[in-house]
């Protein structure tokens, strides 16, 4: 699990190695006319990292704040380790939290920031210092212990904030878009780090993010939220490959909408017959097709005859390229393929379009 | 002469002019209060300051008033503004407007309105000049509000509070160990402004018949110009020393440095 790093330091929070179970039951929160949480249910298994993913305003942060005790609930229960937290105020919930905004106390150095929670718990000075140093070591910032927030970069500040949240050996770790203020490179790096540390300490963790890549890369399970509810809660791969609703398919990754005809549990589209994900009634519908599941071949090449099309544009993304092709009926499809395979696909080139043999989600008029 | 050094010279000229503008009247006061009618020098007027019990009483009253008002206005305003920032953001404009109102209404108008109230204050609390605190808190509101508002805007109050809460801090702890240290500058400048205001306030004290320093100086000045000018200069010096002392209180960062906690940056440390 920690193979990415030689000889990982002893986890600062070994005592919490067995995470607790977290259950959110029927959470409701209204802001005026807006229903931020609409009877939300979510259960986290002990030691698991669940990411709540969704567009802004879907209620994901409200759910996390309700768990932290920072948000009042109109209805519902928060149960952590079998204990109902309804009457437990935020400062006694024992949850480590990392915020989107930089939250280090400006008047304390990194070490004192990390030790702050321990100090409030009455841990003796020597022990406090030792544990704070351990936590800083865990995030790789032991050498910066005497720096103030103003002397640390954004990524370092968020690492210290993570160390501070972990130092109190919380029951639950809450990460509220902790990486969104950072630049792309630091974000990707810190993402890996969060995953490594979380696996190491084994604290049950809830991560809130609007970045699908982050959610898919880090989480054990991803909950895709929409309008105060969870649309699908599943392993990252399942959310991507087997979305249960059109919203999930479209929010997590890109999709092409291709008209199709469903008959006998299979969808006919682009001259191919694809199995249908879930259920679909016989009749017309729209298949949601990932760009990497669309195949391009030279026209007239052997095998299954594809549908003829013309390359409209092509953009280079590094290891992969994105090609837009126009079908004879004017519809266009986005195709993603390895750059090596996209060599001859200049705009105007004739191609044959096929479909990889994967189950597709079909949206039908009755779905709305 | 290069542009840079010309700028330097300009800076010193401006500084010298400003210094002269402020210092010449003070030096004139010093000169006037130490001159004898025959043209010699004498400390008589200054000695008279301490020999005059009413004046000493007035100085003590003013200093006490200043301290009390500063504490009261901060104790009133800081929790209110924190509450507005954290829980009642819609009330921000209203509170701001209310706090600025004393600035918009001329002092003389306020005094006329407040006089009947003070009849009751005197009846209930006695005639001590310290009862002026109530009026002075109102007078200091606009200045203290401005100072505290700037401080609150300079930190992310909500995030700091929530971070501290999630780490296990109760509300009093949040206030004393998280917010106050980070609002130290703002709280101090609110105190500065209040102290300066109270030490120089004349209209209220005079019209409500309380003996504060400015009132006493005015009274003395009618009898003895030399003592009056000495008292004015002394009150300026007292205010100056007070403000200097407040600004020299060590901040948390400086305290840490004195404890030797701020080691040199690890980059310059020899490897262990």
mmCIF file of C-alpha atoms in Angstrom, chain B residues 2 43 48 62 82 86 93 96 202 210 214 271:
data_model
loop_
_atom_site.group_PDB
_atom_site.id
_atom_site.type_symbol
_atom_site.label_atom_id
_atom_site.label_comp_id
_atom_site.label_asym_id
_atom_site.label_seq_id
_atom_site.Cartn_x
_atom_site.Cartn_y
_atom_site.Cartn_z
ATOM 1 C CA UNK B 2 20.135 60.758 -10.348
ATOM 2 C CA UNK B 43 10.067 75.570 35.805
ATOM 3 C CA UNK B 48 2.412 74.418 39.522
ATOM 4 C CA UNK B 62 -9.059 61.734 32.143
ATOM 5 C CA UNK B 82 -17.829 39.038 15.223
ATOM 6 C CA UNK B 86 -20.211 34.986 11.505
ATOM 7 C CA UNK B 93 -24.626 47.717 6.898
ATOM 8 C CA UNK B 96 -21.874 50.191 10.302
ATOM 9 C CA UNK B 202 -13.942 69.045 25.624
ATOM 10 C CA UNK B 210 -17.393 67.337 34.546
ATOM 11 C CA UNK B 214 -9.293 69.631 28.816
ATOM 12 C CA UNK B 271 22.799 18.619 8.415
#
